XYZ file of C-alpha atoms in Angstrom:
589
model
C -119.494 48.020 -148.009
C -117.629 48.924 -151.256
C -118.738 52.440 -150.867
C -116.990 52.987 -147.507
C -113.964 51.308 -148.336
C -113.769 53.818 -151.277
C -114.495 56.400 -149.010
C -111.557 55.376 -146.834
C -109.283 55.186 -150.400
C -109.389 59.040 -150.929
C -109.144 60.064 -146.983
C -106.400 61.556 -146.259
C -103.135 63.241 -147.684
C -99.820 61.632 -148.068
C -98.923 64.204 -145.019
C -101.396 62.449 -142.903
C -99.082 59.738 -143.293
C -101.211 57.526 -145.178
C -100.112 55.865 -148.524
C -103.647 55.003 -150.456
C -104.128 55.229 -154.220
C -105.226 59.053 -153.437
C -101.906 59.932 -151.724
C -99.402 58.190 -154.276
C -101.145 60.253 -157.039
C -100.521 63.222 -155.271
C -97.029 62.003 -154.928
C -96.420 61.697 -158.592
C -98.216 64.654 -159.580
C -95.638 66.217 -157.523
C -92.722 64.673 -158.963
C -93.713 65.514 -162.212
C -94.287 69.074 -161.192
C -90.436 69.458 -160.366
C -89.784 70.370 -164.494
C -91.197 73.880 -163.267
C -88.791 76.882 -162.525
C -88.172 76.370 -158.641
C -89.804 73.617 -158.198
C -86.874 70.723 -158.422
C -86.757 68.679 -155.174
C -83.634 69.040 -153.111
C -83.244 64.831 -152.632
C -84.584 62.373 -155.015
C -84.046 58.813 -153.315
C -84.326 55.585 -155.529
C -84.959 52.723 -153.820
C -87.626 51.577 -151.322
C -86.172 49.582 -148.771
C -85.072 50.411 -145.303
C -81.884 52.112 -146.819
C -83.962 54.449 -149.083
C -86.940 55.044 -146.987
C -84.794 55.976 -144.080
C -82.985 58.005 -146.306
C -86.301 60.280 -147.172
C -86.836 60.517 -143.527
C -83.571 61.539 -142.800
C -83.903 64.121 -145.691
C -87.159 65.512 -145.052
C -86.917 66.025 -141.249
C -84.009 68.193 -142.196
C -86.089 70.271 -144.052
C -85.769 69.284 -147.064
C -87.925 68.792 -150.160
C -88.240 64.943 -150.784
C -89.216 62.549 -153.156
C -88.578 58.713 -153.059
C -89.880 55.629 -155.381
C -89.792 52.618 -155.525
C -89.830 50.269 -159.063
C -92.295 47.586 -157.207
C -93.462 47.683 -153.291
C -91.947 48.796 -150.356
C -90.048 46.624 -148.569
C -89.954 43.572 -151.948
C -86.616 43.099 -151.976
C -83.892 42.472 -149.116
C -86.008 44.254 -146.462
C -88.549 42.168 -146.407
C -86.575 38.766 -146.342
C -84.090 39.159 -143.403
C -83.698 37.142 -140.322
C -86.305 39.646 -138.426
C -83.585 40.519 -136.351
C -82.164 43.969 -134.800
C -78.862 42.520 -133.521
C -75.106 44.045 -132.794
C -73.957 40.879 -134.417
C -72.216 38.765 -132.086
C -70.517 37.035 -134.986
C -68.704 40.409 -135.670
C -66.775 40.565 -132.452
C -64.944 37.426 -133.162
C -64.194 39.574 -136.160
C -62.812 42.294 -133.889
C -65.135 44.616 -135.361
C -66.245 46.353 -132.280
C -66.984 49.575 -133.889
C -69.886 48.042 -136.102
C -70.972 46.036 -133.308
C -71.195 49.207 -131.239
C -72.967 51.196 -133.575
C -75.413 48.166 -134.391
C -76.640 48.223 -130.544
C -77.023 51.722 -130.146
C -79.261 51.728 -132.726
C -80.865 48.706 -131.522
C -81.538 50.798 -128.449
C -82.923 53.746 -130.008
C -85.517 51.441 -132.176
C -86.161 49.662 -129.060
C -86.563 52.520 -126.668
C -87.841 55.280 -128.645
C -88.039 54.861 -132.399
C -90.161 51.667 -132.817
C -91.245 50.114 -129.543
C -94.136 48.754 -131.474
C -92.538 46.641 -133.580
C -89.222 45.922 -132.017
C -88.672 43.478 -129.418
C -86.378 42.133 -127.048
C -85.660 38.247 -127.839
C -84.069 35.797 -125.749
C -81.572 33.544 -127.197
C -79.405 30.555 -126.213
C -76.079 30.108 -127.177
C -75.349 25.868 -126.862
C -71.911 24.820 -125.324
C -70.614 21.856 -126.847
C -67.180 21.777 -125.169
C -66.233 21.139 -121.397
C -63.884 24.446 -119.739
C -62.437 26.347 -122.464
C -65.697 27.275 -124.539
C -67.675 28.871 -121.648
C -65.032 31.376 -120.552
C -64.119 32.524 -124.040
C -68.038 32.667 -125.063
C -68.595 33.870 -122.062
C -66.197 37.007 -122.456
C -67.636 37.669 -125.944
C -71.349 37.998 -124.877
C -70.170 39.794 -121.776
C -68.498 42.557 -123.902
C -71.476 42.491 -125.811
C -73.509 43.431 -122.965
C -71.098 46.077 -122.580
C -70.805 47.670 -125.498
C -74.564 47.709 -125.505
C -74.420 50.049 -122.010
C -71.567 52.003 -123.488
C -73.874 53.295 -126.319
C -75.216 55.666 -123.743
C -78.668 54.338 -124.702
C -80.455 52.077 -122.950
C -79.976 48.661 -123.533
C -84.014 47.610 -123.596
C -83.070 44.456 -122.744
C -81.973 42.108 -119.616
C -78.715 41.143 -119.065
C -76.639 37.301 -120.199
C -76.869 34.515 -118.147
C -74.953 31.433 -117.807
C -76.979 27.944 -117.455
C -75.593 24.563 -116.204
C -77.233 21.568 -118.633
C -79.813 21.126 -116.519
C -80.950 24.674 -116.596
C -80.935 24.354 -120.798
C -83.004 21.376 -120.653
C -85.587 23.774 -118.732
C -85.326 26.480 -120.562
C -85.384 24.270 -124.216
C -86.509 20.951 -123.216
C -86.193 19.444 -126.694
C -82.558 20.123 -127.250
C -80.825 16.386 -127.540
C -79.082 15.984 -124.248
C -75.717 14.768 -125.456
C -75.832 18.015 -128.235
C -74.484 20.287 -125.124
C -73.081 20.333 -122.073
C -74.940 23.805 -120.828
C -75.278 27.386 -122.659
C -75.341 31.160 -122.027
C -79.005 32.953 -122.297
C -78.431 36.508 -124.062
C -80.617 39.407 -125.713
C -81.359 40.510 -129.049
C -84.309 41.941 -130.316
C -86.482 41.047 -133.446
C -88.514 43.238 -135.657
C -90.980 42.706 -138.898
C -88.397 44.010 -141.153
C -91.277 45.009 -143.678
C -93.630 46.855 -141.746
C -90.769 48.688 -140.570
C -90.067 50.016 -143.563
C -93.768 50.892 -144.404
C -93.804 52.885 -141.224
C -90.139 54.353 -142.009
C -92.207 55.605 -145.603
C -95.537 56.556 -144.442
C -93.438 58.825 -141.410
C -90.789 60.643 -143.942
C -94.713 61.038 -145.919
C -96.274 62.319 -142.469
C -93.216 65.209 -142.900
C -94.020 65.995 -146.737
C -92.002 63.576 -148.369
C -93.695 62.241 -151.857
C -93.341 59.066 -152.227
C -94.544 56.235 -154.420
C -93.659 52.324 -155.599
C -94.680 50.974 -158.443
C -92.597 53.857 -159.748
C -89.015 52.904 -162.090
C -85.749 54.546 -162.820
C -85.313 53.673 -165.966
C -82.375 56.345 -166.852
C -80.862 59.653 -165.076
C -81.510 63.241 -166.571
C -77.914 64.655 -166.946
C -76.539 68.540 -167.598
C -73.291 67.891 -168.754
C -71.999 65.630 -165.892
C -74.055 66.163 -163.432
C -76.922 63.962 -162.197
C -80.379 66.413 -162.318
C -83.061 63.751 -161.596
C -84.189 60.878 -163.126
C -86.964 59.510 -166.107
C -89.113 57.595 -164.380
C -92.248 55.227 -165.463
C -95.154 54.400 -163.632
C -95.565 50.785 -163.823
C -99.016 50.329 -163.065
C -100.091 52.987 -166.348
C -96.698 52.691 -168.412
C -96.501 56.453 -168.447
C -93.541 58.205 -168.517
C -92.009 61.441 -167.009
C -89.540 63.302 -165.168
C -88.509 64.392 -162.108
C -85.940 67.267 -161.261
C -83.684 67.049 -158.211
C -80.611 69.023 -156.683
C -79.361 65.366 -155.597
C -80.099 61.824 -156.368
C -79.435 58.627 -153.357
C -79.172 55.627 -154.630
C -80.345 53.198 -152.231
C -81.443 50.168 -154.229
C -78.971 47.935 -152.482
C -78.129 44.768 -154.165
C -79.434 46.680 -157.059
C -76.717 49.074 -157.155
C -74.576 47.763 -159.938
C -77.191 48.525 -162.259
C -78.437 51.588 -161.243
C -75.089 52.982 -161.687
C -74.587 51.413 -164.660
C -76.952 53.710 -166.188
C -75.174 56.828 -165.371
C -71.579 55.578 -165.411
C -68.582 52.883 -165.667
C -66.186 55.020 -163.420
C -65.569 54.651 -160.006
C -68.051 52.502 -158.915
C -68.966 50.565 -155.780
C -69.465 47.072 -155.961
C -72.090 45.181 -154.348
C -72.034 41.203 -154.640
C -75.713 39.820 -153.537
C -75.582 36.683 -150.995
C -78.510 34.855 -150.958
C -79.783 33.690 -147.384
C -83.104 31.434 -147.069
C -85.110 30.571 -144.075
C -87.742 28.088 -143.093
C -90.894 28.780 -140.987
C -92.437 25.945 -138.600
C -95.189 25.543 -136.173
C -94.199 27.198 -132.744
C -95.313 23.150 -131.322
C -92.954 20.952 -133.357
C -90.003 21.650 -130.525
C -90.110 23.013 -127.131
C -88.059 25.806 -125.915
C -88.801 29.082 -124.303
C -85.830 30.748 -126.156
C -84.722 31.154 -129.471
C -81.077 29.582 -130.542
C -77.644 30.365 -132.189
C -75.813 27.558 -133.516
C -72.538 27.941 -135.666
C -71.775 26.217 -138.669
C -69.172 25.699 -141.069
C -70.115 28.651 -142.866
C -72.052 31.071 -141.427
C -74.369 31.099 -137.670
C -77.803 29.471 -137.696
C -80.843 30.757 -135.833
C -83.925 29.560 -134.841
C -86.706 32.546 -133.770
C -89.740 32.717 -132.119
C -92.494 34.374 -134.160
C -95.758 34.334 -132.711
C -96.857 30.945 -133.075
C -93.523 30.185 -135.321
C -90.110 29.463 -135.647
C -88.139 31.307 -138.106
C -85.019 28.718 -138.660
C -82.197 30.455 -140.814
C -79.362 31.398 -142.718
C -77.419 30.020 -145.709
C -74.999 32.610 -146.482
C -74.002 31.504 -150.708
C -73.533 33.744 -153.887
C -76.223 34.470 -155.762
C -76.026 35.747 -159.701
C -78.833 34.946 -160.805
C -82.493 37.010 -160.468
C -82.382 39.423 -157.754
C -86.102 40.190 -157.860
C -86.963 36.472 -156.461
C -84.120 34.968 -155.555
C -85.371 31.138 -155.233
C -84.625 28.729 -152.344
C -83.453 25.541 -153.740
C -84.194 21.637 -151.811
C -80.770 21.977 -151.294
C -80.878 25.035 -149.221
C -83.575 23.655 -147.196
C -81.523 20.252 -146.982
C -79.156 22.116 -145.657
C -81.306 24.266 -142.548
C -82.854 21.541 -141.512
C -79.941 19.145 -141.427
C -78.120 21.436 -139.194
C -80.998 22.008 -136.845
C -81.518 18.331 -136.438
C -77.902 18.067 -134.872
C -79.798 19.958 -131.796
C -82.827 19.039 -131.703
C -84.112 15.486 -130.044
C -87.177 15.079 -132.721
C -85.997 15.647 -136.020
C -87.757 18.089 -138.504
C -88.807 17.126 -141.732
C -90.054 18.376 -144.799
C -93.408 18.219 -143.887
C -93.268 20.292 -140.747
C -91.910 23.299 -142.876
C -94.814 25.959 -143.292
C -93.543 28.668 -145.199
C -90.078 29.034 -147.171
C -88.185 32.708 -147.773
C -85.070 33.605 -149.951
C -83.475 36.955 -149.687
C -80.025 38.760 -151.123
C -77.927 40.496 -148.704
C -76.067 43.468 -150.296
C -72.091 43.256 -149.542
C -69.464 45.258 -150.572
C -67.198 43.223 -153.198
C -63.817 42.699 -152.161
C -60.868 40.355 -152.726
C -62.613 37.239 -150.663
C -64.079 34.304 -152.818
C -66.738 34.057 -149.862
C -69.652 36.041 -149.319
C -69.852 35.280 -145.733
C -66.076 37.578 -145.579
C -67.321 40.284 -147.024
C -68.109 43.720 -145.184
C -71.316 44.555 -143.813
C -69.956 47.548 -143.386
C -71.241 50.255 -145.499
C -70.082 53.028 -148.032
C -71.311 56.100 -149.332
C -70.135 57.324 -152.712
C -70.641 60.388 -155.104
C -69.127 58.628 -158.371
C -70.856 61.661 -160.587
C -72.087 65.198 -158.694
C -75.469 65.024 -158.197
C -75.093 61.444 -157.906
C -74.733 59.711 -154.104
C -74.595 55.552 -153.645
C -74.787 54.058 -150.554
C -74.211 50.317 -150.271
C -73.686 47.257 -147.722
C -74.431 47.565 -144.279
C -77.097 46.049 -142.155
C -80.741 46.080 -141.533
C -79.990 47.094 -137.814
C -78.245 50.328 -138.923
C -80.483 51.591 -141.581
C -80.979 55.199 -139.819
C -76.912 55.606 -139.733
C -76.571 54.334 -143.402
C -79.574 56.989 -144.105
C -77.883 59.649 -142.033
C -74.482 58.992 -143.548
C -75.715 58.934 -147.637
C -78.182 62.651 -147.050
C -74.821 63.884 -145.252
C -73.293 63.479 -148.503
C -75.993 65.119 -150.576
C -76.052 67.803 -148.523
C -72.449 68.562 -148.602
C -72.848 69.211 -152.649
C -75.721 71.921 -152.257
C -74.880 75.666 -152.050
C -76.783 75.716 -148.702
C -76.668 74.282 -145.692
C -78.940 71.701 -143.923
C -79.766 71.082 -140.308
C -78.077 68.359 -138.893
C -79.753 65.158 -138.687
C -82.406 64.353 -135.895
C -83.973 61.175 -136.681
C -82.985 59.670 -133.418
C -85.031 61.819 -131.904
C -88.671 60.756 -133.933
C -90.677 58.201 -133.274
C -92.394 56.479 -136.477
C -96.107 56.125 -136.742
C -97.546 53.914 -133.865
C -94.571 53.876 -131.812
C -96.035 57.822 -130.210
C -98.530 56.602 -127.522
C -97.556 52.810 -128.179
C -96.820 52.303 -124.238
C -100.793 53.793 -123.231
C -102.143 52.096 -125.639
C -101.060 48.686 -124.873
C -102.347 49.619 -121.562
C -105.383 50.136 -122.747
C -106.409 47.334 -124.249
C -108.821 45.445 -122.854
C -110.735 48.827 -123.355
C -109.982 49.081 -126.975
C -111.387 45.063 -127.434
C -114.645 46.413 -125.666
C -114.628 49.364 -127.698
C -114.555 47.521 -130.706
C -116.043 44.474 -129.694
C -113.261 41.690 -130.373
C -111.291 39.732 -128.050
C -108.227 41.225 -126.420
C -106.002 39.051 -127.925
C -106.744 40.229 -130.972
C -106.091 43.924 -129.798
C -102.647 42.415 -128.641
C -101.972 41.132 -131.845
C -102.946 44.605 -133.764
C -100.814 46.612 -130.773
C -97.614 44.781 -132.201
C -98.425 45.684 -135.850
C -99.858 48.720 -135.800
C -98.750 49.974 -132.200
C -100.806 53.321 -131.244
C -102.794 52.999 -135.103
C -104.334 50.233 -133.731
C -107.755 52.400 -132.557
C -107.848 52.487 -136.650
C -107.809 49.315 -137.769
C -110.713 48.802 -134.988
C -112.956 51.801 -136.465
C -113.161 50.240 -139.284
C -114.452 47.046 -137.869
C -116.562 48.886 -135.718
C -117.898 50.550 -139.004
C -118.388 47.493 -140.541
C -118.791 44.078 -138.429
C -117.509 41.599 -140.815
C -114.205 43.003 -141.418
C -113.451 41.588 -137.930
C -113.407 38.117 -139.378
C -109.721 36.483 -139.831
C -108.807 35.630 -143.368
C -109.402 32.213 -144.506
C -106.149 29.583 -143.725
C -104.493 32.735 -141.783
C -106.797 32.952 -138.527
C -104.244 35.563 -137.297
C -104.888 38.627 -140.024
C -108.636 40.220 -140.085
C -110.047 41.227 -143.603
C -109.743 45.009 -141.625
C -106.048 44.545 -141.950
C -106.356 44.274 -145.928
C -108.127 47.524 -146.110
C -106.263 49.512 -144.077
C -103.373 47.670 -145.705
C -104.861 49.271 -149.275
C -105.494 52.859 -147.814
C -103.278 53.606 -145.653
C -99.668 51.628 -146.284
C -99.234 51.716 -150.145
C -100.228 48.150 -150.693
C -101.260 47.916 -154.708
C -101.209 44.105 -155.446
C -102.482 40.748 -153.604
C -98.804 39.815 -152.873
C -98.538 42.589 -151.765
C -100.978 42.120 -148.878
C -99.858 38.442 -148.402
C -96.228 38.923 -148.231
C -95.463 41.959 -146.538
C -98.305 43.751 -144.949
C -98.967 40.250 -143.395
C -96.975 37.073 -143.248
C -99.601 34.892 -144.645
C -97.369 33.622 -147.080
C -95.240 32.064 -144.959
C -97.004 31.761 -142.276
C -100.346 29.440 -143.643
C -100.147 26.139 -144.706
C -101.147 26.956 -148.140
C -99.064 29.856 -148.533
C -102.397 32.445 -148.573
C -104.047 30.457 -151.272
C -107.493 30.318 -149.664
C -107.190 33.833 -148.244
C -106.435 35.257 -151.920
C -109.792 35.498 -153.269
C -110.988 37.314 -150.483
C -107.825 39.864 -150.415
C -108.779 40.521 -153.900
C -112.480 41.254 -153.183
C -111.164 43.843 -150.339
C -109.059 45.654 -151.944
C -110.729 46.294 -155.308
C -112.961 48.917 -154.289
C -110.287 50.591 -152.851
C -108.259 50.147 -156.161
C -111.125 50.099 -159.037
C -110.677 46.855 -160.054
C -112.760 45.092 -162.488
C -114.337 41.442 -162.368
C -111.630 40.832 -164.692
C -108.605 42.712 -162.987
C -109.052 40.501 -159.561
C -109.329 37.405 -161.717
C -105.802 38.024 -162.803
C -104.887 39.256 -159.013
C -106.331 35.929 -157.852
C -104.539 33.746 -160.860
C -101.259 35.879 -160.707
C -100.982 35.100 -157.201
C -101.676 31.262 -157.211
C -99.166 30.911 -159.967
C -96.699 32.695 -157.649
C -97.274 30.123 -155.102
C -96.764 27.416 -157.569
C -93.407 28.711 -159.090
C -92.162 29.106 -155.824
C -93.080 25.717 -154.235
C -91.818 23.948 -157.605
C -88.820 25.811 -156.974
C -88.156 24.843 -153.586
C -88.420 20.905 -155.113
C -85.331 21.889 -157.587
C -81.575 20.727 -156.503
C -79.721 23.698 -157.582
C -79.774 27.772 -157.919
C -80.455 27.540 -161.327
C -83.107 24.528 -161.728
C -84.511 26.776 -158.982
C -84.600 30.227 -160.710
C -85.766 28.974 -163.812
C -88.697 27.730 -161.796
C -89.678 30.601 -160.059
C -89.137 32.676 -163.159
C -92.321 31.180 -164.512
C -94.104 34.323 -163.264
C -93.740 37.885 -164.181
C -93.532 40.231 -161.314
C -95.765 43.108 -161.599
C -99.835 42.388 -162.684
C -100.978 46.128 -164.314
C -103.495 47.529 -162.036
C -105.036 48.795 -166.108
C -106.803 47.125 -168.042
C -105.473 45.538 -170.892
C-alpha cells in the first residue's frame, strides 16, 4: 500500500499538471536556478490565491516564464473562505455600478460555460418581498436588468431566466419560510463554486503550461538594483532554507496581505487594502425546507443562505478586522448575529446546536474615506509603486481572471519586449476539458471502478474529467474506496490524490480545502484526522513521530477554533484561536 502511494508521489512533472512533493521540488530547484546568466523568470507572482494563481496562468499562457509561491497553501487565506459564490452582485446595481456588475457576469459566463463547468454551477435563489406594490416593481426592475446585463456580455448566460412568485408559489418553492415574513418573492440565478479547488485547478493549469510553482514558500524581503524590484529572498518553510529567485517583474497578489508586502520594499505610493472580516455558518441541508437558496438584506450588508450538497451555507457579516489575518476568528457574537437574522425568515428557529461547521474570512478592499467596510470598493487596482514592482488589490472572487489579466498587463508593459495578448478566456482548467462526456458517462465509470454512481457524481463535481483518476487508484487498491471516518462524503482516494497531485502538504490542508470536512462533519474532521495522516505520509516521508504532531496539531486547531467561536468579541476571539501556530515542519526536529 505505502509503496504505491509513493510510487504515485514521484509520477509526474509539474507540467503534467500535478503538484506532489516531486513536482514542487522541481519548482524550487527552478527558482533557485534563476541567479544564472539568462535564466531570471520574466513574472515572479507572490501570493497563492485566486488573484495570484490566475495571475501565473495569465502569465504563462502568454508565453512567459513563470514562477509563483505561496508562504502556506493554496487557497488558505480569503479564497478559501468566501460565500462559494460566482455572482454579478446584485447589491452593486443599487450602487449604480453597472460596469462591475457587467464584468462580474461575463465572467460568470465564461467559468460557467467554458472555463470551469466542473466546478461552477448555476444556483437558484429567492429574493423575499416584504412590502405590498412598490417593492416588487422596483426589485423587479433590478433583477430584470440583471438578467440583462448578463445577455449583453455576449456570453452565454448558463443560467435560466427570473421569475416572479405570488406567496403561495414561495411557500412551494421554500415551505419553511414563516408565512407572515413575506408577501411573495422573485426566483433568480447565480452560480456557486468551491472557491478552493478552484484555485488548485487555476495552479495546477498555469503548472500544466510550465509555470513553477510552490506554497509553503515565503517572501520574506525583495532583491533590489538600485530601485528596481529584481526578485525576491524567499524561504522554504517546510526546511527553513533560504534562497533567491531572479525575475524581470514581481505581482503582488497577496490581497489583504498587501500592506505588508509592500512595506518591505517601500513607504511611497502605496495602495491600501483594509481587510473585512465575513463569517458563515454551515447546517444540515434537513433543518429547513426549501428548494432554493435565499437573499435577505440587513442593516448592514445582504445575507445568504446556500445549498451545498447536503448543506446550507448561511452568511455574511461584513465588520473590520485588525487583528490576525492568517485566522481571522468568528466570535459568538458573529454567529449571534447570522442566526438571529435568519430566524426572522424562517418558521423553526435555528440554534446553536444545529450549526455544523463555522468559517471566518477577510475580504480585501481598497481603503478609502468611508468608516464602513461594507462602502468600500470591490473594485480593483493595479499599481507599479517601484519598477519591477506591480500590486494588484480589491476586487472580487468572481473576477479573478480580469484582475489577473489586468496586473500581467502591467508587467508586461515594463519589459523591453512585447507579450501576446491575453487568452485565458479561451482555456479550460484541468477537468473542465471532457467534463460534459464524462458526466455522461458515469454509470460506466462506477462499473469500471466498482462504486456506486453516486459516488462518481460526487467525484464529477470535484474533479470533473480527472475523475477516471481518483477511480484508478481505487481500482488499484480496494480500500481507498472507503469514505473517511465522520465525513461519509470524501474517500481515503481523495487524500492521496489530494497529496500527489494538488500540492496538499499538511492534514489541514486535506481537511479544509481539498475537502470540506472541516466544516462539513460534526466533529470538524477529528475522527477522519488520524487516518488523513496515515495516507498521506508515505506520500510525504513522514515519521511515527511527524504524523503524531500532524494528528495533535490538527486537533488543537479544532479546539482553538471552537473555543473561539464561544468568545464575545474579535479580540477574546483571536487570542483564542491564536493558541496554535500555523505551519507544523514537514522535518524533523
Amino acid at each position: 500500500m505505502a509503496s504505491a502511494r509513493a510510487h504515485q508521489s514521484a509520477a509526474g512533472p509539474s507540467g503534467h499538471g500535478q503538484l506532489g512533493p516531486a513536482s514542487r521540488s522541481e519548482s524550487i530547484q527552478a527558482l533557485k536556478a534563476t541567479g544564472e546568466p539568462g535564466a531570471e523568470l520574466d513574472v515572479l507572482i507572490v501570493g497563492g490565491g485566486i488573484v495570484g494563481a490566475g495571475s501565473a496562468l495569465d502569465a504563462v499562457t502568454r508565453g512567459l516564464r513563470v514562477g509563483i509561491v505561496e508562504a502556506r497553501d493554496w487557497a488558505s487565506g480569503t479564497s478559501s473562505r468566501s460565500s462559494k459564490l460566482i455572482h454579478g452582485g446584485l447589491r452593486y446595481l443599487e450602487m449604480l455600478d453597472f460596469g462591475l456588475v457587467h464584468e462580474a457576469l461575463q465572467e460568470r459566463g465564461l467559468l460557467l460555460d467554458r472555463i470551469a463547468p466542473h466546478l461552477v454551477k448555476p444556483v437558484p435563489f429567492l429574493f423575499p418581498l416584504t412590502k405590498r406594490f412598490v417593492e416588487r416593481p422596483f426589485v423587479g426592475a433590478g433583477i430584470a436588468l440583471y438578467d440583462g446585463l448578463a445577455m449583453a456580455s455576449g456570453r452565454s448566460r448558463g443560467v435560466p431566466l427570473h421569475r416572479h412568485f405570488s406567496k403561495r408559489g414561495t411557500l412551494r418553492a421554500a415551505p419553511s419560510l414563516k408565512d407572515d415574513a413575506f408577501v411573495g418573492s422573485i426566483r433568480y440565478y447565480d452560480a456557486q463554486v468551491d472557491d478552493a479547488r478552484l484555485v488548485v485547478d487555476v495552479v495546477r493549469t498555469a503548472a500544466k503550461y510550465g509555470a513553477h510553482a510552490a506554497n509553503s514558500v515565503k517572501v520574506v524581503d525583495f532583491l533590489r538594483e538600485g530601485e528596481r524590484v529584481v526578485g525576491a529572498q524567499l524561504v522554504d518553510q517546510e526546511t527553513g532554507e533560504r534562497f533567491e529567485a531572479r525575475a524581470r517583474q514581481v505581482i503582488n497578489a497577496t490581497g489583504v496581505w498587501t500592506d505588508e508586502t509592500q512595506d518591505l520594499v517601500t513607504d511611497r505610493g502605496q495602495l491600501k487594502v483594509r481587510a473585512s472580516k465575513g463569517i458563515h455558518l454551515v447546517v444540515p441541508r434537513d433543518r429547513f425546507q426549501s428548494t432554493v437558496g435565499l437573499i435577505l438584506r440587513t442593516e448592514k450588508s445582504v445575507l445568504f443562505v446556500i445549498p451545498w450538497g447536503r448543506h446550507w451555507i448561511i452568511g455574511t457579516t461584513d465588520t473590520e478586522w485588525t487583528l490576525d489575518k492568517a485566522h481571522p476568528a468568528a466570535s459568538s457574537k458573529d454567529i449571534d448575529y447570522v442566526l438571529d437574522h435568519v430566524n426572522k425568515i424562517l418558521k423553526r428557529p435555528l440554534t446553536r446546536e444545529d450549526v455544523e461547521g463555522v468559517y471566518a474570512g477577510l475580504r480585501p478592499l481598497l481603503a478609502g474615506e468611508s468608516d464602513s467596510t461594507a462602502k468600500l470598493s470591490r473594485e480593483h487596482v493595479v499599481a507599479h509603486p517601484v519598477p519591477g514592482l506591480v500590486v494588484v488589490a480589491g476586487g472580487k472572487y468572481t473576477t479573478y481572471r480580469v484582475m489577473a489579466k489586468d496586473a500581467v498587463d502591467e508587467a508586461v508593459r515594463s519589459m523591453d519586449d512585447s507579450a501576446p495578448e491575453s487568452c485565458t478566456d479561451t482555456i479550460p482548467l484541468l477537468g473542465a476539458e471532457g467534463y460534459k462526456a464524462a458526466w455522461n458517462s458515469r454509470s460506466r465509470l462506477a462499473r469500471w471502478a466498482g462504486v456506486h454512481v453516486a459516488r462518481v457524481e460526487h467525484l464529477l463535481s470535484r474533479y470533473g474529467s480527472l475523475t477516471r483518476d481518483v477511480l484508478e487508484l481505487i481500482r488499484e487498491e480496494k480500500s481507498l474506496g472507503e469514505p473517511l471516518p465522520g465525513a461519509d462524503d470524501y474517500l481515503g482516494a481523495e487524500v492521496v490524490y489530494a497529496t500527489t497531485h494538488e500540492g496538499a502538504r499538511h492534514i489541514h490542508d486535506v481537511l479544509t480545502r481539498r475537502t470540506r470536512i472541516s466544516i462539513e462533519a460534526w466533529d470538524r474532521g477529528v475522527s477522519a484526522a488520524p487516518v488523513v495522516a496515515e495516507l498521506m505520509a508515505p506520500i510525504l516521508g513522514w515519521s511515527p513521530a511527524q504524523i503524531e504532531r500532524e494528528v495533535r496539531h490538527y486537533l488543537a486547531r479544532v479546539e482553538a477554533e471552537r473555543e473561539s467561536q464561544e468568545q464575545p468579541d474579535d479580540v477574546s476571539a483571536d487570542n483564542a484561536r491564536m493558541n496554535v501556530d500555523d505551519i507544523v515542519p514537514v522535518r524533523e526536529d
